[in-house]
């Protein structure tokens, strides 16, 4: 088996070097590279930069750090900005937790420094982090059009004070702290969130986030393309769990995960 011309061209464009036969497992690497850099990479309505940002999302969520390092470099090679890359990793934090996010940003920062990019990068926050009311208000302005008030309704059954605190935390953190940041728009952040959730196998959360990505402005075709792009990284079952929901998406139905 050998690489297709398209796989070879894509690999070289991303990594700046010609692919070489693997010394111990050449057949596996031919299958891998043809699947990723030919079939997945050439299917659907995504730019090269979008594909790499989504790949970086999946690698961040799974903590596959050697591959993350390579793809941060590849993303820079094809024109992704350091700010876009940083914000992609930051956007994963509400879904994968802060320790994994710190591991990933440490890898990215190492690639930035190796490429002569000065740190820290510019600030991108737009909300006063010390004002809980401002964080919640700004977060709700993004969350409500995409997800409605169903989270508040569902968690109202929790005992005090969690009936109010859990919805507040979700709104203030995931949306107020992160979705309001610069560097990426809301539609991009919703796709990143969906891919992060798919990558960790959080299937209960997939349905609302498929709907959220579409409501934020991505077409069903683009959401499907995002999940297909990361399928070779996260595995078929995790990606297919999301693709089934894209196929069945009904904009008039509730997308709440817990109903």
Tab-separated table of C-alpha atoms in Angstrom:
chain	number	residue	atom	x	y	z
A	1	UNK	CA	0.000	0.000	0.000
A	2	UNK	CA	1.127	3.582	-0.596
A	3	UNK	CA	-0.091	7.115	-0.033
A	4	UNK	CA	-2.515	8.675	-2.465
A	5	UNK	CA	-1.356	11.847	-4.211
A	6	UNK	CA	-3.949	13.855	-2.249
A	7	UNK	CA	-2.794	12.467	1.101
A	8	UNK	CA	0.812	13.220	0.223
A	9	UNK	CA	-0.020	16.786	-0.859
A	10	UNK	CA	-2.108	17.525	2.237
A	11	UNK	CA	0.500	16.119	4.618
A	12	UNK	CA	3.238	18.187	2.997
A	13	UNK	CA	1.112	21.343	3.087
A	14	UNK	CA	0.382	20.887	6.780
A	15	UNK	CA	3.716	19.744	8.131
A	16	UNK	CA	6.132	21.282	5.646
A	17	UNK	CA	7.902	18.000	4.887
A	18	UNK	CA	7.235	15.033	2.614
A	19	UNK	CA	5.745	12.001	4.391
A	20	UNK	CA	8.194	9.142	4.795
A	21	UNK	CA	7.518	5.405	5.168
A	22	UNK	CA	7.202	4.432	8.821
A	23	UNK	CA	10.159	2.287	9.936
A	24	UNK	CA	8.160	-0.352	11.842
A	25	UNK	CA	4.492	-0.067	10.824
A	26	UNK	CA	4.338	1.268	7.273
A	27	UNK	CA	0.985	-0.287	6.381
A	28	UNK	CA	-0.776	1.158	9.421
A	29	UNK	CA	0.615	4.603	8.722
A	30	UNK	CA	-0.408	4.422	5.067
A	31	UNK	CA	-3.968	3.559	6.115
A	32	UNK	CA	-3.928	6.313	8.735
A	33	UNK	CA	-2.543	9.005	6.461
A	34	UNK	CA	-4.765	8.137	3.496
A	35	UNK	CA	-7.821	8.151	5.744
A	36	UNK	CA	-6.989	11.433	7.459
A	37	UNK	CA	-5.194	13.494	4.843
A	38	UNK	CA	-7.100	12.335	1.774
A	39	UNK	CA	-10.602	11.102	2.582
A	40	UNK	CA	-11.519	13.015	5.755
A	41	UNK	CA	-9.583	16.160	4.884
A	42	UNK	CA	-11.185	16.515	1.452
A	43	UNK	CA	-14.796	15.837	2.463
A	44	UNK	CA	-17.214	18.576	3.466
A	45	UNK	CA	-17.390	22.339	3.735
A	46	UNK	CA	-14.453	23.189	6.005
A	47	UNK	CA	-11.356	25.273	5.363
A	48	UNK	CA	-7.910	23.932	6.179
A	49	UNK	CA	-7.734	26.204	9.225
A	50	UNK	CA	-11.137	25.041	10.471
A	51	UNK	CA	-10.076	21.416	10.077
A	52	UNK	CA	-6.919	21.943	12.083
A	53	UNK	CA	-8.708	23.852	14.846
A	54	UNK	CA	-11.185	20.982	15.184
A	55	UNK	CA	-8.382	18.426	15.124
A	56	UNK	CA	-6.614	20.377	17.867
A	57	UNK	CA	-9.869	20.356	19.834
A	58	UNK	CA	-10.087	16.576	19.636
A	59	UNK	CA	-6.442	16.074	20.551
A	60	UNK	CA	-6.790	18.487	23.475
A	61	UNK	CA	-9.872	16.707	24.775
A	62	UNK	CA	-8.217	13.290	24.507
A	63	UNK	CA	-4.869	14.549	25.884
A	64	UNK	CA	-2.923	13.025	22.990
A	65	UNK	CA	-0.192	15.573	23.522
A	66	UNK	CA	2.514	14.434	21.059
A	67	UNK	CA	-0.020	14.639	18.223
A	68	UNK	CA	-1.294	17.946	19.578
A	69	UNK	CA	2.200	19.410	19.359
A	70	UNK	CA	2.488	18.368	15.709
A	71	UNK	CA	-0.904	19.783	14.777
A	72	UNK	CA	-0.361	23.131	16.502
A	73	UNK	CA	2.684	23.480	14.274
A	74	UNK	CA	0.661	22.389	11.242
A	75	UNK	CA	-2.066	24.909	12.025
A	76	UNK	CA	0.484	27.714	12.131
A	77	UNK	CA	1.891	26.489	8.806
A	78	UNK	CA	-1.468	26.862	7.051
A	79	UNK	CA	-2.323	30.266	8.471
A	80	UNK	CA	-4.109	29.791	11.788
A	81	UNK	CA	-3.259	32.624	14.154
A	82	UNK	CA	-1.769	31.988	17.595
A	83	UNK	CA	-4.860	33.667	19.058
A	84	UNK	CA	-7.197	31.263	17.252
A	85	UNK	CA	-5.173	28.324	18.512
A	86	UNK	CA	-5.064	29.544	22.088
A	87	UNK	CA	-8.778	30.274	22.120
A	88	UNK	CA	-9.584	26.853	20.668
A	89	UNK	CA	-7.797	25.234	23.588
A	90	UNK	CA	-9.315	27.632	26.120
A	91	UNK	CA	-12.794	26.877	24.754
A	92	UNK	CA	-12.348	23.233	25.742
A	93	UNK	CA	-11.964	24.079	29.438
A	94	UNK	CA	-15.642	23.962	30.502
A	95	UNK	CA	-15.994	20.507	28.929
A	96	UNK	CA	-12.719	18.728	29.698
A	97	UNK	CA	-11.708	20.561	32.883
A	98	UNK	CA	-8.863	22.904	33.688
A	99	UNK	CA	-6.036	20.382	34.297
A	100	UNK	CA	-6.311	18.967	30.762
A	101	UNK	CA	-6.625	22.466	29.348
A	102	UNK	CA	-3.435	23.499	31.149
A	103	UNK	CA	-1.602	20.472	29.739
A	104	UNK	CA	-2.693	21.377	26.221
A	105	UNK	CA	-1.911	25.082	26.435
A	106	UNK	CA	1.551	24.245	27.761
A	107	UNK	CA	2.165	22.214	24.590
A	108	UNK	CA	0.833	25.019	22.390
A	109	UNK	CA	2.962	27.618	24.151
A	110	UNK	CA	6.047	25.509	23.547
A	111	UNK	CA	5.274	25.443	19.820
A	112	UNK	CA	4.652	29.197	19.831
A	113	UNK	CA	8.000	29.892	21.477
A	114	UNK	CA	9.787	27.557	19.060
A	115	UNK	CA	8.298	29.617	16.234
A	116	UNK	CA	9.402	32.941	17.713
A	117	UNK	CA	5.939	33.957	18.916
A	118	UNK	CA	6.128	36.167	22.006
A	119	UNK	CA	4.110	35.222	25.070
A	120	UNK	CA	1.787	36.038	26.591
A	121	UNK	CA	-0.533	36.649	23.656
A	122	UNK	CA	-2.915	39.581	23.774
A	123	UNK	CA	-5.875	39.454	26.152
A	124	UNK	CA	-9.189	38.429	24.618
A	125	UNK	CA	-11.599	38.718	27.541
A	126	UNK	CA	-14.549	41.067	27.134
A	127	UNK	CA	-16.291	40.623	30.504
A	128	UNK	CA	-15.215	41.747	33.979
A	129	UNK	CA	-14.087	38.479	35.575
A	130	UNK	CA	-14.633	39.934	39.064
A	131	UNK	CA	-18.315	40.750	38.494
A	132	UNK	CA	-20.545	37.649	38.821
A	133	UNK	CA	-23.580	39.542	37.576
A	134	UNK	CA	-21.790	40.757	34.455
A	135	UNK	CA	-20.502	37.269	33.706
A	136	UNK	CA	-23.952	35.730	34.038
A	137	UNK	CA	-25.667	38.464	32.037
A	138	UNK	CA	-23.147	38.263	29.196
A	139	UNK	CA	-23.291	34.481	29.215
A	140	UNK	CA	-27.078	34.388	29.166
A	141	UNK	CA	-27.126	36.685	26.142
A	142	UNK	CA	-25.304	33.958	24.200
A	143	UNK	CA	-26.783	30.897	25.874
A	144	UNK	CA	-30.489	31.739	25.755
A	145	UNK	CA	-30.887	32.038	21.954
A	146	UNK	CA	-29.065	28.728	21.501
A	147	UNK	CA	-30.304	26.655	24.437
A	148	UNK	CA	-33.275	28.488	25.929
A	149	UNK	CA	-34.055	28.236	29.645
A	150	UNK	CA	-34.317	24.464	29.857
A	151	UNK	CA	-31.169	24.112	31.969
A	152	UNK	CA	-32.683	26.303	34.675
A	153	UNK	CA	-35.941	24.381	34.513
A	154	UNK	CA	-34.297	20.966	34.785
A	155	UNK	CA	-31.940	21.819	37.639
A	156	UNK	CA	-34.628	23.619	39.621
A	157	UNK	CA	-35.312	20.186	41.141
A	158	UNK	CA	-31.897	20.105	42.824
A	159	UNK	CA	-31.734	20.854	46.565
A	160	UNK	CA	-30.767	24.373	47.613
A	161	UNK	CA	-28.453	26.084	46.853
A	162	UNK	CA	-27.607	23.925	43.835
A	163	UNK	CA	-30.943	24.546	42.125
A	164	UNK	CA	-29.716	28.054	41.346
A	165	UNK	CA	-25.949	27.619	41.572
A	166	UNK	CA	-25.547	24.931	38.887
A	167	UNK	CA	-27.369	26.908	36.158
A	168	UNK	CA	-25.474	30.028	37.251
A	169	UNK	CA	-22.155	28.190	37.001
A	170	UNK	CA	-22.921	26.849	33.523
A	171	UNK	CA	-24.043	30.237	32.241
A	172	UNK	CA	-21.290	32.284	33.876
A	173	UNK	CA	-18.401	29.965	33.091
A	174	UNK	CA	-19.059	28.203	29.782
A	175	UNK	CA	-20.747	31.222	28.236
A	176	UNK	CA	-19.799	34.277	30.303
A	177	UNK	CA	-16.116	33.493	30.754
A	178	UNK	CA	-15.384	31.696	27.485
A	179	UNK	CA	-17.985	32.202	24.744
A	180	UNK	CA	-17.693	35.988	25.097
A	181	UNK	CA	-13.963	36.002	24.373
A	182	UNK	CA	-12.399	37.371	21.208
A	183	UNK	CA	-10.396	35.421	18.650
A	184	UNK	CA	-13.258	33.112	17.661
A	185	UNK	CA	-16.924	33.805	17.006
A	186	UNK	CA	-19.848	32.039	18.667
A	187	UNK	CA	-20.424	29.666	15.743
A	188	UNK	CA	-16.791	28.546	15.843
A	189	UNK	CA	-16.912	28.085	19.604
A	190	UNK	CA	-20.066	25.980	19.405
A	191	UNK	CA	-18.438	23.626	16.875
A	192	UNK	CA	-15.378	23.363	19.112
A	193	UNK	CA	-17.592	22.597	22.112
A	194	UNK	CA	-19.439	19.900	20.168
A	195	UNK	CA	-16.217	18.216	19.053
A	196	UNK	CA	-14.767	18.334	22.578
A	197	UNK	CA	-17.918	16.707	23.952
A	198	UNK	CA	-17.859	14.041	21.236
A	199	UNK	CA	-14.178	13.342	21.883
A	200	UNK	CA	-14.738	12.548	25.560
A	201	UNK	CA	-17.778	10.397	24.817
A	202	UNK	CA	-20.249	12.572	26.717
A	203	UNK	CA	-23.171	11.296	24.659
A	204	UNK	CA	-25.855	12.783	26.899
A	205	UNK	CA	-24.557	16.241	26.052
A	206	UNK	CA	-24.320	15.700	22.295
A	207	UNK	CA	-27.945	16.380	21.413
A	208	UNK	CA	-28.151	19.922	22.818
A	209	UNK	CA	-24.751	20.802	21.398
A	210	UNK	CA	-25.588	19.549	17.906
A	211	UNK	CA	-28.614	21.828	18.102
A	212	UNK	CA	-26.546	24.654	19.585
A	213	UNK	CA	-23.976	24.463	16.799
A	214	UNK	CA	-26.690	24.645	14.155
A	215	UNK	CA	-28.549	27.454	15.895
A	216	UNK	CA	-25.278	29.393	16.194
A	217	UNK	CA	-25.020	29.483	12.410
A	218	UNK	CA	-23.317	26.316	11.224
A	219	UNK	CA	-25.237	24.331	8.610
A	220	UNK	CA	-26.048	20.668	9.153
A	221	UNK	CA	-23.480	19.972	6.433
A	222	UNK	CA	-20.800	21.843	8.380
A	223	UNK	CA	-21.620	20.132	11.665
A	224	UNK	CA	-21.462	16.761	9.916
A	225	UNK	CA	-18.152	17.726	8.298
A	226	UNK	CA	-16.714	18.648	11.711
A	227	UNK	CA	-17.576	15.246	13.159
A	228	UNK	CA	-16.260	13.416	10.080
A	229	UNK	CA	-13.026	15.425	10.264
A	230	UNK	CA	-12.315	14.221	13.791
A	231	UNK	CA	-13.585	10.664	13.330
A	232	UNK	CA	-10.106	9.209	12.648
A	233	UNK	CA	-8.886	10.804	15.890
A	234	UNK	CA	-11.759	10.132	18.289
A	235	UNK	CA	-12.939	6.852	16.756
A	236	UNK	CA	-16.019	5.852	14.834
A	237	UNK	CA	-18.411	5.186	17.743
A	238	UNK	CA	-17.926	8.633	19.314
A	239	UNK	CA	-18.226	10.454	15.989
A	240	UNK	CA	-21.213	8.390	14.850
A	241	UNK	CA	-23.064	9.179	18.080
A	242	UNK	CA	-22.983	12.820	16.999
A	243	UNK	CA	-23.663	12.160	13.318
A	244	UNK	CA	-26.833	10.222	14.159
A	245	UNK	CA	-28.101	13.334	15.930
A	246	UNK	CA	-27.225	15.539	12.965
A	247	UNK	CA	-29.180	13.173	10.718
A	248	UNK	CA	-32.188	13.300	13.067
A	249	UNK	CA	-31.979	16.996	13.901
A	250	UNK	CA	-35.392	18.627	14.253
A	251	UNK	CA	-35.238	22.362	14.865
A	252	UNK	CA	-38.701	22.360	16.434
A	253	UNK	CA	-37.878	19.734	19.068
A	254	UNK	CA	-36.391	20.271	22.498
A	255	UNK	CA	-32.645	19.718	22.519
A	256	UNK	CA	-32.296	19.511	26.294
A	257	UNK	CA	-29.980	16.696	27.320
A	258	UNK	CA	-31.838	15.706	30.458
A	259	UNK	CA	-35.431	15.337	29.307
